[in-house]
mmCIF file of C-alpha atoms and ligand atoms in Angstrom:
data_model
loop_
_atom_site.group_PDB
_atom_site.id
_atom_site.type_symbol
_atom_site.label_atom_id
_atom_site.label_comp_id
_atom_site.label_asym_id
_atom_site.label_seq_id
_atom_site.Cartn_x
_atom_site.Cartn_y
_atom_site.Cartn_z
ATOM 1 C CA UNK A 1 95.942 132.696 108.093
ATOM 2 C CA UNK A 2 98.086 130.862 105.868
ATOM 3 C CA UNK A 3 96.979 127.815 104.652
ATOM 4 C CA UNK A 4 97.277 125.148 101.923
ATOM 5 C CA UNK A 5 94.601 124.315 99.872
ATOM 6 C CA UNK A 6 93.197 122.655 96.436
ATOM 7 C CA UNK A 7 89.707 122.840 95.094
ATOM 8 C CA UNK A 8 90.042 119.842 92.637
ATOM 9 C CA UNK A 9 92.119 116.710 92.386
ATOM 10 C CA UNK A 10 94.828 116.715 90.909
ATOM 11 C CA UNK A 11 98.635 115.928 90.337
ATOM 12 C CA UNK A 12 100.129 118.366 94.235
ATOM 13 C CA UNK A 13 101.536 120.629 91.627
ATOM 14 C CA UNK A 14 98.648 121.434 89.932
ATOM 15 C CA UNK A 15 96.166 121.657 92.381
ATOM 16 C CA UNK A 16 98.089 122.684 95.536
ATOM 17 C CA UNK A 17 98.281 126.707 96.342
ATOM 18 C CA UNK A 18 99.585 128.404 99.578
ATOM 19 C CA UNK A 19 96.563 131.011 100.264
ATOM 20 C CA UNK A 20 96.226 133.745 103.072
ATOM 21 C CA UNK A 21 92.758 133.414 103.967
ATOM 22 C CA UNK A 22 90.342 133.606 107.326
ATOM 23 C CA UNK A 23 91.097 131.974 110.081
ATOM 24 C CA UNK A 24 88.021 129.256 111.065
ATOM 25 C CA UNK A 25 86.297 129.728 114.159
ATOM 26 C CA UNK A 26 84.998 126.961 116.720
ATOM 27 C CA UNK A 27 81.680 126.455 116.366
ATOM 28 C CA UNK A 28 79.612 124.389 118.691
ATOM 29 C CA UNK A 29 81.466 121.456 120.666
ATOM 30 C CA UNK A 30 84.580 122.524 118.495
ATOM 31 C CA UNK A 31 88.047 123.950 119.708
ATOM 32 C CA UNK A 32 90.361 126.263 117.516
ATOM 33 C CA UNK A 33 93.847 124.940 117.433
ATOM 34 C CA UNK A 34 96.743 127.119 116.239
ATOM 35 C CA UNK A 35 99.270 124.702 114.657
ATOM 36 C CA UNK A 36 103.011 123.828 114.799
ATOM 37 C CA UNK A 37 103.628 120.410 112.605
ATOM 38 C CA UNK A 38 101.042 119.409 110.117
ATOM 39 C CA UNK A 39 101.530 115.280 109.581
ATOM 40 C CA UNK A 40 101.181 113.793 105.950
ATOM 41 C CA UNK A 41 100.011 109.929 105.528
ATOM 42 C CA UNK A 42 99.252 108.219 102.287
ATOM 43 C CA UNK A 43 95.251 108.802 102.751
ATOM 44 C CA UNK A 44 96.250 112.347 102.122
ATOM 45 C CA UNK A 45 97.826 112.513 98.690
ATOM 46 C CA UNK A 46 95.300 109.788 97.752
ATOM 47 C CA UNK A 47 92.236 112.015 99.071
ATOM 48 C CA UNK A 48 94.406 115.097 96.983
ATOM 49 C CA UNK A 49 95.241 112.924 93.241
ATOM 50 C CA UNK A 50 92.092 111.573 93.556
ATOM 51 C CA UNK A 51 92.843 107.773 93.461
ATOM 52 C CA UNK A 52 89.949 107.743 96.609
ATOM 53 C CA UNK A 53 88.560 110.820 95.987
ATOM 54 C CA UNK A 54 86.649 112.475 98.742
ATOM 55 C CA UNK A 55 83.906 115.171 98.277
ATOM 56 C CA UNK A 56 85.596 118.712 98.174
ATOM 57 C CA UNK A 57 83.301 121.175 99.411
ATOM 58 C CA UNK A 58 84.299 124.688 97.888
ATOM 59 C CA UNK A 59 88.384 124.035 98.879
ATOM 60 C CA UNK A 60 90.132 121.372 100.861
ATOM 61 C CA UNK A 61 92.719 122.017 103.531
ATOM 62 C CA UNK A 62 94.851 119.146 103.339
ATOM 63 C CA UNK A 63 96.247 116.489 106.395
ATOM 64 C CA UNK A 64 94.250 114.697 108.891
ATOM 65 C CA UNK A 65 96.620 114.821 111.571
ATOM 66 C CA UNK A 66 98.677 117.119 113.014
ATOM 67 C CA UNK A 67 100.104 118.978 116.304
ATOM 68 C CA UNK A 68 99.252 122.227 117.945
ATOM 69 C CA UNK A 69 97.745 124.315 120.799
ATOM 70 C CA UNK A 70 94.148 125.256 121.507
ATOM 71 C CA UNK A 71 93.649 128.692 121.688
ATOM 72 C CA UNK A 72 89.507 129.534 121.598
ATOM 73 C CA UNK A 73 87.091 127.082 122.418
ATOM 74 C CA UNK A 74 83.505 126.876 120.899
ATOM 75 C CA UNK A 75 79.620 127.172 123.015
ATOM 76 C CA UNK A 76 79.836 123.759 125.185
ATOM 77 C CA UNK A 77 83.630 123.005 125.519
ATOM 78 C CA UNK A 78 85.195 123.559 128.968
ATOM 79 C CA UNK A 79 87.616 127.010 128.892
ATOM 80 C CA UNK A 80 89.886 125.204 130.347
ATOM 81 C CA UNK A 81 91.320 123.508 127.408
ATOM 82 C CA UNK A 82 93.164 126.956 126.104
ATOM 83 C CA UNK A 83 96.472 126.698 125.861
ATOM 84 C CA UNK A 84 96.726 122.829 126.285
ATOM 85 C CA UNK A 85 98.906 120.916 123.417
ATOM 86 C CA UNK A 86 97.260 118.496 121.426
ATOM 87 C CA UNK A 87 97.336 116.203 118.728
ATOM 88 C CA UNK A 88 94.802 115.760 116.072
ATOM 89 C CA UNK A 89 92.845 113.321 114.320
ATOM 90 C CA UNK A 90 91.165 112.946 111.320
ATOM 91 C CA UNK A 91 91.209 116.541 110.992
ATOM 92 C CA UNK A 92 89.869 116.481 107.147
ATOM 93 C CA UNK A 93 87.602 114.007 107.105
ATOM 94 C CA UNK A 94 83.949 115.479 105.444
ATOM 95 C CA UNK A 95 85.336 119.449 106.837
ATOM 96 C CA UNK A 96 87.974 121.241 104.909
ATOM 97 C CA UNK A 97 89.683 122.132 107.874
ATOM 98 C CA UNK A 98 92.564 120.194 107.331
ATOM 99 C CA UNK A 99 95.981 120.660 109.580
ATOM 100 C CA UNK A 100 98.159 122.125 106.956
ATOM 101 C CA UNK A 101 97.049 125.538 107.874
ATOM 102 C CA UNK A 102 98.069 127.756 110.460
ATOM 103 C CA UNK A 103 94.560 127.539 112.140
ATOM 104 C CA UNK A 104 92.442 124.127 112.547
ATOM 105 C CA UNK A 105 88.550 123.768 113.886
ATOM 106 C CA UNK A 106 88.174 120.212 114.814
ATOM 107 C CA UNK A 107 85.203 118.555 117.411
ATOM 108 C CA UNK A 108 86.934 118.735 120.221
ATOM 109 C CA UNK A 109 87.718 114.920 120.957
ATOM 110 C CA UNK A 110 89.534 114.943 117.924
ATOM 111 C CA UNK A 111 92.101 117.277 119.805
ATOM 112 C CA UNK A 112 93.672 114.997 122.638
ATOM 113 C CA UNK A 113 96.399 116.411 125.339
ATOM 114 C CA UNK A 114 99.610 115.559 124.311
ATOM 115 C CA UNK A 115 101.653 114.746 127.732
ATOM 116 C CA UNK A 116 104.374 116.983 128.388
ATOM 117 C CA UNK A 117 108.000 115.562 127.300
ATOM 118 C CA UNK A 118 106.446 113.635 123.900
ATOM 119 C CA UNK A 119 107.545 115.689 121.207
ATOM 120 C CA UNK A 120 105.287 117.537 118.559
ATOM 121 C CA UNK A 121 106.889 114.998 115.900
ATOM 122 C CA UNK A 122 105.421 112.082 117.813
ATOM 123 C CA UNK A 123 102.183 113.496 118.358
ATOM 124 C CA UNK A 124 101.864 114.732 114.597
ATOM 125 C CA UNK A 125 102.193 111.232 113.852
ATOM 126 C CA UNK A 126 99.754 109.418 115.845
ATOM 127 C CA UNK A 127 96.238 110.580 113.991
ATOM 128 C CA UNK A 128 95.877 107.876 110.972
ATOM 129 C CA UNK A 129 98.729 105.726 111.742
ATOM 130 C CA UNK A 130 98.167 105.061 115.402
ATOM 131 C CA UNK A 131 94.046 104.660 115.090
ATOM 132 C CA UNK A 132 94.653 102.652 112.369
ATOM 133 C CA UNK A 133 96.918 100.316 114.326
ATOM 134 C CA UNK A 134 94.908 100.059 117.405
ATOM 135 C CA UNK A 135 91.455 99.259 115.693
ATOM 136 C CA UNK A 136 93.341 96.861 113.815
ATOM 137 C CA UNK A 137 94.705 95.390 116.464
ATOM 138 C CA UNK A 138 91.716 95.176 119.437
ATOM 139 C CA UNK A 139 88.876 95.235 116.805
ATOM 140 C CA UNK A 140 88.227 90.975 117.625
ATOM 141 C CA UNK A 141 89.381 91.467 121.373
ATOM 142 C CA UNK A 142 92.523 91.946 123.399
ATOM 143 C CA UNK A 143 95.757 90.738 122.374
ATOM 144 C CA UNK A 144 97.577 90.729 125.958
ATOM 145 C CA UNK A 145 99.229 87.095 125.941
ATOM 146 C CA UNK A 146 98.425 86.384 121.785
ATOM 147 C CA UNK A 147 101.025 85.900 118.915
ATOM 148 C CA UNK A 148 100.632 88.874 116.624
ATOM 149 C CA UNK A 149 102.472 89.181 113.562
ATOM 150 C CA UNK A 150 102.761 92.953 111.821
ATOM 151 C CA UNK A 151 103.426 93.274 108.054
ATOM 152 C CA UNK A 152 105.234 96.040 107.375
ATOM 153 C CA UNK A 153 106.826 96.518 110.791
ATOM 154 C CA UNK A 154 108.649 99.709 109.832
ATOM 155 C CA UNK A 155 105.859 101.707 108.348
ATOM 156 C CA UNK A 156 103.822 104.242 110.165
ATOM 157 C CA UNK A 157 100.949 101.788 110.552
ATOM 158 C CA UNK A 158 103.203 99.242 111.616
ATOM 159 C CA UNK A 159 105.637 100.848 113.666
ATOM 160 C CA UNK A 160 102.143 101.508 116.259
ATOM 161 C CA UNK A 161 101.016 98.463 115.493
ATOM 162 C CA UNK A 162 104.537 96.937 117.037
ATOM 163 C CA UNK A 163 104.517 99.457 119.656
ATOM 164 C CA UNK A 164 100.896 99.180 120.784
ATOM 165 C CA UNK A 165 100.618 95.288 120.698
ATOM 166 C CA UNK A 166 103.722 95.075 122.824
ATOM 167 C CA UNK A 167 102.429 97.942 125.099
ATOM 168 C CA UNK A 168 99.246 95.667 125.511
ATOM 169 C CA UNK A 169 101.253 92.530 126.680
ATOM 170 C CA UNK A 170 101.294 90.406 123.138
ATOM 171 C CA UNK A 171 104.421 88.193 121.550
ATOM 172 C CA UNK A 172 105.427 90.237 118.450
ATOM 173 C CA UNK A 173 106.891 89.245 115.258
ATOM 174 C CA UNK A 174 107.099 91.792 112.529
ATOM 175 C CA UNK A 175 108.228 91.740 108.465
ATOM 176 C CA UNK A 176 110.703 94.021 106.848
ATOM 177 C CA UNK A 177 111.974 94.469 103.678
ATOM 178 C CA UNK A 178 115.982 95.429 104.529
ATOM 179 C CA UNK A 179 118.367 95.341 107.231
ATOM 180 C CA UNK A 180 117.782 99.859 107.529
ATOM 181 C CA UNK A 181 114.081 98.620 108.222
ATOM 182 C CA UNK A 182 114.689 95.536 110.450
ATOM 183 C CA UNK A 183 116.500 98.194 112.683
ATOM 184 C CA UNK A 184 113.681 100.241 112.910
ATOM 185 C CA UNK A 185 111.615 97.214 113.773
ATOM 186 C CA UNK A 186 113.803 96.251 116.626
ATOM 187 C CA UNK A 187 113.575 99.956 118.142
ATOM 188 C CA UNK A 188 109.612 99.515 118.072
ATOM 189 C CA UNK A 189 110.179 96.486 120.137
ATOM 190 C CA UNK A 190 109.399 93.708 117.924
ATOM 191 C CA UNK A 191 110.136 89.965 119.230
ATOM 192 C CA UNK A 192 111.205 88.700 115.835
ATOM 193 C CA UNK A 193 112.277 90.538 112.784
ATOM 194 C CA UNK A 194 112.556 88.332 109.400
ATOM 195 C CA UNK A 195 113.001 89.483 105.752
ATOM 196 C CA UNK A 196 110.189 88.718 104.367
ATOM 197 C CA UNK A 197 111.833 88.906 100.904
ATOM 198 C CA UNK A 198 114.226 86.477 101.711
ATOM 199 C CA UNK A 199 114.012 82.450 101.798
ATOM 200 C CA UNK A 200 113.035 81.195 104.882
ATOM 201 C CA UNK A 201 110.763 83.622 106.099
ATOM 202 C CA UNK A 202 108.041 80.748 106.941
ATOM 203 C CA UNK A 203 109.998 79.384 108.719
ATOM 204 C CA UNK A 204 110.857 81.785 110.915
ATOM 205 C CA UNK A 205 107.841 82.788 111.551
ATOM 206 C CA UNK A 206 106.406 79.547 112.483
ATOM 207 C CA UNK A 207 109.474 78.761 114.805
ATOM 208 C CA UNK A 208 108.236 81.860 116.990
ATOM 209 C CA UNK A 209 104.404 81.030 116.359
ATOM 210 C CA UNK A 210 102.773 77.519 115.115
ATOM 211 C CA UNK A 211 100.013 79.878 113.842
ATOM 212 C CA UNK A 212 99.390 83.273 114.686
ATOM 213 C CA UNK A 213 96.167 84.951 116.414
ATOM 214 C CA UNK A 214 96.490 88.134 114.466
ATOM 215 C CA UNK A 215 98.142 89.044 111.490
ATOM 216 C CA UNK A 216 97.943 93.012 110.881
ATOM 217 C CA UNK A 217 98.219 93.138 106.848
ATOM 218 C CA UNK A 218 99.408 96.314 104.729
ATOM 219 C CA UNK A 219 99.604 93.732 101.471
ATOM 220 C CA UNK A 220 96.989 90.900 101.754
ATOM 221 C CA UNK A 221 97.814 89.926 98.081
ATOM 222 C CA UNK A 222 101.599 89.946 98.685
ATOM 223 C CA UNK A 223 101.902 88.403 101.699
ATOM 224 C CA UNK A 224 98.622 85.806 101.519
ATOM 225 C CA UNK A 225 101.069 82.885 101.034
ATOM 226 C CA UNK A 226 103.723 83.826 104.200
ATOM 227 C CA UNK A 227 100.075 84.620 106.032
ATOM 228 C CA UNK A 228 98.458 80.691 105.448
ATOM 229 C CA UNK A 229 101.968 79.111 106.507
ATOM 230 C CA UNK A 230 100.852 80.633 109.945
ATOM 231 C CA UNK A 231 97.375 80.469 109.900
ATOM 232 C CA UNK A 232 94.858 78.124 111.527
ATOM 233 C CA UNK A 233 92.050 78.420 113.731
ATOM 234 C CA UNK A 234 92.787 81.518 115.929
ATOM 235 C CA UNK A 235 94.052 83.428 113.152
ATOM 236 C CA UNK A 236 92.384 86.463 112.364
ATOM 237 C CA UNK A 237 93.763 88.876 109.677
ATOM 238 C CA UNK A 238 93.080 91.839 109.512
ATOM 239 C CA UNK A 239 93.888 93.839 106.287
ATOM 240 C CA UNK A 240 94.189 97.504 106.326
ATOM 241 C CA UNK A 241 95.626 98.753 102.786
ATOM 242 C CA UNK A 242 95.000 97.840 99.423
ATOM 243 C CA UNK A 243 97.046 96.766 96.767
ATOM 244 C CA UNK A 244 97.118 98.048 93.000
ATOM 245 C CA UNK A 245 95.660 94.459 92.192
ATOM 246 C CA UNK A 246 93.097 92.707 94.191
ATOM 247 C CA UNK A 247 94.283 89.394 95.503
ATOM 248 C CA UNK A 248 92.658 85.704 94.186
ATOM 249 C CA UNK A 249 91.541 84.309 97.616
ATOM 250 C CA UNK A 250 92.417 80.400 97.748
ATOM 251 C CA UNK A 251 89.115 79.695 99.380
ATOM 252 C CA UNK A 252 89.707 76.048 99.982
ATOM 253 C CA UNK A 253 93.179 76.848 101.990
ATOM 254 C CA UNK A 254 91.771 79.312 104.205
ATOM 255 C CA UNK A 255 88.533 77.358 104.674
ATOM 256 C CA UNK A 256 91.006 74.263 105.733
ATOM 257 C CA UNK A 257 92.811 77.610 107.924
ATOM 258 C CA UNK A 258 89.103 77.996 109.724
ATOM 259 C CA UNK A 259 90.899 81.953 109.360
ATOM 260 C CA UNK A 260 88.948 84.859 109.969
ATOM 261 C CA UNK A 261 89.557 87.763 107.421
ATOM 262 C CA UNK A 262 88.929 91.713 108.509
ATOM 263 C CA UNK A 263 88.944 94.509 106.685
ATOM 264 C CA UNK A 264 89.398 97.985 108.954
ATOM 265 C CA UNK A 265 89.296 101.546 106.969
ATOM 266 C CA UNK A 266 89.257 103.921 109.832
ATOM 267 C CA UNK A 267 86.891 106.860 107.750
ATOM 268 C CA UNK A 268 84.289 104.272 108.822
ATOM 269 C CA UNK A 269 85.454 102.861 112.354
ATOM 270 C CA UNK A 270 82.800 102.945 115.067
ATOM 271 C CA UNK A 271 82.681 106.262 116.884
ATOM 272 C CA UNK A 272 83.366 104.116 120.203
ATOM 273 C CA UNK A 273 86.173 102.415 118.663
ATOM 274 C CA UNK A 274 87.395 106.053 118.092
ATOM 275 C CA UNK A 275 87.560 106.984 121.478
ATOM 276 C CA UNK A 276 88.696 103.580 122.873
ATOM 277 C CA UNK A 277 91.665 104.115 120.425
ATOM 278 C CA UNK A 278 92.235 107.322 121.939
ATOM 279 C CA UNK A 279 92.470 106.337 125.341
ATOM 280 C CA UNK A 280 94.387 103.575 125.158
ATOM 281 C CA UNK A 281 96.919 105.587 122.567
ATOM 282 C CA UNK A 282 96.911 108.452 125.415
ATOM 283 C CA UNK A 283 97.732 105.540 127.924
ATOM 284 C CA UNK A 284 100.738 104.240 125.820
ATOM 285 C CA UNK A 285 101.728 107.801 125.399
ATOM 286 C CA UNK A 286 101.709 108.184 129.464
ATOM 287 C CA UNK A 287 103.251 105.356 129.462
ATOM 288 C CA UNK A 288 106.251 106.131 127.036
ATOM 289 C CA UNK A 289 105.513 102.909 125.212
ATOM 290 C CA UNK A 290 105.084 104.807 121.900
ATOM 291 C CA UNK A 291 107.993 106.702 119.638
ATOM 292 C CA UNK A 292 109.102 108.576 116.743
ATOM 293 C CA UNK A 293 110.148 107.344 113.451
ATOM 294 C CA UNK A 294 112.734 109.371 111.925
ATOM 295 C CA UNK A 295 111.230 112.549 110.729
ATOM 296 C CA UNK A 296 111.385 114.252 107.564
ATOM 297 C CA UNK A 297 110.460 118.218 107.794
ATOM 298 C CA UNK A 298 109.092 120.844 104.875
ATOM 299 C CA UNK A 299 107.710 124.103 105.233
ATOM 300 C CA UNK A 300 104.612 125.103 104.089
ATOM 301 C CA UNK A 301 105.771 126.422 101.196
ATOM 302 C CA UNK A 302 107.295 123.100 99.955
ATOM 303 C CA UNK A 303 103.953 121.059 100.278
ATOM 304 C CA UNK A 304 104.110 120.027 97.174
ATOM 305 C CA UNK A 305 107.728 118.570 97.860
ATOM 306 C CA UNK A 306 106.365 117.138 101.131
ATOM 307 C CA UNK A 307 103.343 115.189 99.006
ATOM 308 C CA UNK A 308 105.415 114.005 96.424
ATOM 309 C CA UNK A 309 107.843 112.316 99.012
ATOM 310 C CA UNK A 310 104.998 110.632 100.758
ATOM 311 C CA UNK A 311 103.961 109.383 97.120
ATOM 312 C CA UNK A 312 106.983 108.106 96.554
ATOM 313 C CA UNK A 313 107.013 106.114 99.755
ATOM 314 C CA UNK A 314 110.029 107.925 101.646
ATOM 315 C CA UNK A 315 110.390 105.756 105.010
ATOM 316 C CA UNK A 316 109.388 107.604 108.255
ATOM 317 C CA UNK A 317 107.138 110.040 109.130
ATOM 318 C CA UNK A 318 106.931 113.483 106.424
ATOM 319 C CA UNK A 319 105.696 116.518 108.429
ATOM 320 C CA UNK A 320 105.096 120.341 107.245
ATOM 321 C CA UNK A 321 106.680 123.074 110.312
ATOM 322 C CA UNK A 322 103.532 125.199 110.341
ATOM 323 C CA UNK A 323 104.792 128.967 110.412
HETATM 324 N N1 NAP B 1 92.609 101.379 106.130
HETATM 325 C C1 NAP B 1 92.987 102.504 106.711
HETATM 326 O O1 NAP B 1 92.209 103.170 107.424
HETATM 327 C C2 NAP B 1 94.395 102.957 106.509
HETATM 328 C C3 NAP B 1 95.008 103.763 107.469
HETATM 329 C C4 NAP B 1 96.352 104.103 107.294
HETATM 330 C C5 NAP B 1 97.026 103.679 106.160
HETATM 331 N N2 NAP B 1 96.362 102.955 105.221
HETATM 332 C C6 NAP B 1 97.062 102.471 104.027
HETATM 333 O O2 NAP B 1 98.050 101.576 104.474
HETATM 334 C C7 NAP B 1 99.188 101.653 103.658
HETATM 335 C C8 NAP B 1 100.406 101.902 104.529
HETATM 336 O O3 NAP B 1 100.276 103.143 105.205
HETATM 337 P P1 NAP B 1 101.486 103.708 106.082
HETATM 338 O O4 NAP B 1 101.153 105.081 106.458
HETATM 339 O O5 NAP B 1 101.845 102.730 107.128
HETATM 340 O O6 NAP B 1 102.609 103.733 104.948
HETATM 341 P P2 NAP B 1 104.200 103.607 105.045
HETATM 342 O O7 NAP B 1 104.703 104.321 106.251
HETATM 343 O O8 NAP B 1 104.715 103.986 103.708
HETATM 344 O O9 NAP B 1 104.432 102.059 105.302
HETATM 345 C C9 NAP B 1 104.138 101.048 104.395
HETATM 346 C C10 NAP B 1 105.083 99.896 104.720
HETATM 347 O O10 NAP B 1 104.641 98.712 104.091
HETATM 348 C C11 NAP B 1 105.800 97.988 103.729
HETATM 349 N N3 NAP B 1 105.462 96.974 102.734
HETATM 350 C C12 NAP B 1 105.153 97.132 101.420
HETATM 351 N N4 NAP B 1 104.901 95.926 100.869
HETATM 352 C C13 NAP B 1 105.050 94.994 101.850
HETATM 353 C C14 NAP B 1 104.926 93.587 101.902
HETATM 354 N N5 NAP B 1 104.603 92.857 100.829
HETATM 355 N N6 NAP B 1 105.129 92.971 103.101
HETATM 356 C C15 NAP B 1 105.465 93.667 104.194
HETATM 357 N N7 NAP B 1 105.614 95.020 104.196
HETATM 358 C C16 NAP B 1 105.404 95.656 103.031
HETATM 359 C C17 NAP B 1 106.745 99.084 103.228
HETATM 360 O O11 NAP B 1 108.096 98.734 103.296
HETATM 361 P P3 NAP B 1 108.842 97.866 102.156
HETATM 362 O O12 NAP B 1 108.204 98.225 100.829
HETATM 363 O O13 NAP B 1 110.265 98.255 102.266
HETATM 364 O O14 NAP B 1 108.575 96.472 102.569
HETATM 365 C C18 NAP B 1 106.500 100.172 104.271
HETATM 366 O O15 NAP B 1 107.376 100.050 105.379
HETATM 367 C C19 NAP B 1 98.902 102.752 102.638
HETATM 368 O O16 NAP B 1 98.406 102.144 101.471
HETATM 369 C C20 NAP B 1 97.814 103.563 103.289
HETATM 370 O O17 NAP B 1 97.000 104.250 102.357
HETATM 371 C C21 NAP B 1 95.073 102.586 105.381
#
């Protein structure tokens, strides 16, 4: 099959190559999926440069998440799974079977139906982005009826973080950094959208909320000030990115804030909190309550194109059309 891979970490250009090589078969509890889109998030370029390295054993297939059919099922795992479209999850993490191959083995919860009519963009785009969001968002209970604000509300994590916390009944206000980004805010669904860059923002914020019950964070450091000006006793926060610099935490302020601070990274999530994220993503899927950001497409042969756009932070979601 054809496949992308590096055995080091490195700068894409160095380390990536585009190798023919066997396909992997399904072992036990594992299904085979032959794939069409291959989805790239940030974990992925970091896991590749090495800025959070992750052991490489022998070669690394790159991408976590990622699109495709089933096509042979390993000992255990009902035949009747061939031939239904899924999308992946966590694909990479401690296997080299990554999705940026024409041939995936993953266990085979990690290969969920896709429901006919959402497209193979969408579903390419759930893996890290939508797991992340959900855990974030249910890991200190429901939020049906609470005041969530989303950092970031036009990146993949926040875009699902939008999507699911309205899908699961919650007031939504969300922070952008431009008007192209606001508008991709809006389509998610968010309540309020406010420029966090501009003047004003507090208040805002507080006009929709007093204090918020959740505050999903992409840049604790960043936003820590805008964050207390809505915190208080329900608030939890719940950070899920980290910034070059490690914030100074004002310990007295968010003592006087009683706020609860959480830290998800979803290598390490419970394996219940897995599936729970699974089902309830399927659900929202069912439901049509989740959607595509605008797509950016490379083929195989222009991975290292596709990594160094996601380095550089292009908005959306950057996908490889798997051959
Ligand atoms: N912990 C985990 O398990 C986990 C899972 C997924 C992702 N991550 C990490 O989370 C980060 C985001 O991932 P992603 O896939 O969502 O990336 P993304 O699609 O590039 O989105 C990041 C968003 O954050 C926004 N942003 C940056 N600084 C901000 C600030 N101060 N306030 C509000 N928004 C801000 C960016 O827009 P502007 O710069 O225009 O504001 C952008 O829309 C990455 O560092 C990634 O490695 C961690």
């Amino acid at each position: 099959m054809k496949a992308v891979q590096y055995e080091r970490c490195g700068p894409a250009a160095e380390v990536f190559r585009v190798v023919d090589i066997a396909k992997p078969a399904p072992g036990p509890g594992e299904v085979q999926v032959r794939m069409t889109l291959s989805g790239i998030n940030p974990t992925d370029w970091k896991s590749r440069s090495g800025a959070t390295p992750r052991p490489i054993d022998g070669f690394q297939i790159p991408h976590h998440d990622g699109t495709g059919v089933i096509d042979a099922v390993g000992e255990g795992v009902d035949e009747g799974r061939i031939g239904q479209r899924v999308w992946i999850w966590m694909a990479a993490a401690s296997r080299p079977w990554g999705t940026a191959a024409q041939w995936t083995v993953v266990p085979s919860r990690h290969a969920v139906p896709l429901p006919d009519g959402v497209s193979d963009e969408l579903g390419a785009s759930l893996g890290v982005p939508a797991m992340t969001a959900h855990r974030c968002l249910v890991a200190d209970g429901p939020v049906a009826g609470k005041n969530v604000l989303v950092a970031g509300g036009a990146g993949a994590v926040g875009h699902f973080a939008i999507e699911l916390a309205k899908f699961f009944g919650a007031r939504v206000a969300t922070t952008v950094s431009g008007p192209e980004k606001a508008e991709l805010a809006r389509k998610a669904g968010a309540d309020l959208v406010v420029n966090y860059r501009e003047r004003g923002a507090a208040d805002q914020l507080r006009a929709f909320a007093p204090t918020m019950d959740r505050i999903i964070e992409v840049a604790l450091g960043a936003n820590l000030e805008l964050d207390l000006a809505v915190s208080g006793p329900p608030t939890h926060i719940v950070d899920y990115a980290a910034e070059p610099n490690d914030p100074v935490l004002p310990v007295r302020r968010c003592m006087n804030a009683n706020l609860t601070l959480r830290f998800v990274l979803l290598y390490g999530i419970p394996a219940e909190a897995a599936d729970e994220a699974v089902t309830d993503i399927s659900a929202a899927l069912a439901a049509g309550a989740l959607t595509e950001l605008p797509v950016t497409r490379f083929s195989i042969d222009q991975v290292v194109a596709a990594h160094e756009a996601v380095e550089a932070g292009t908005a959306g979601k950057v996908v490889i059309e798997i051959p």
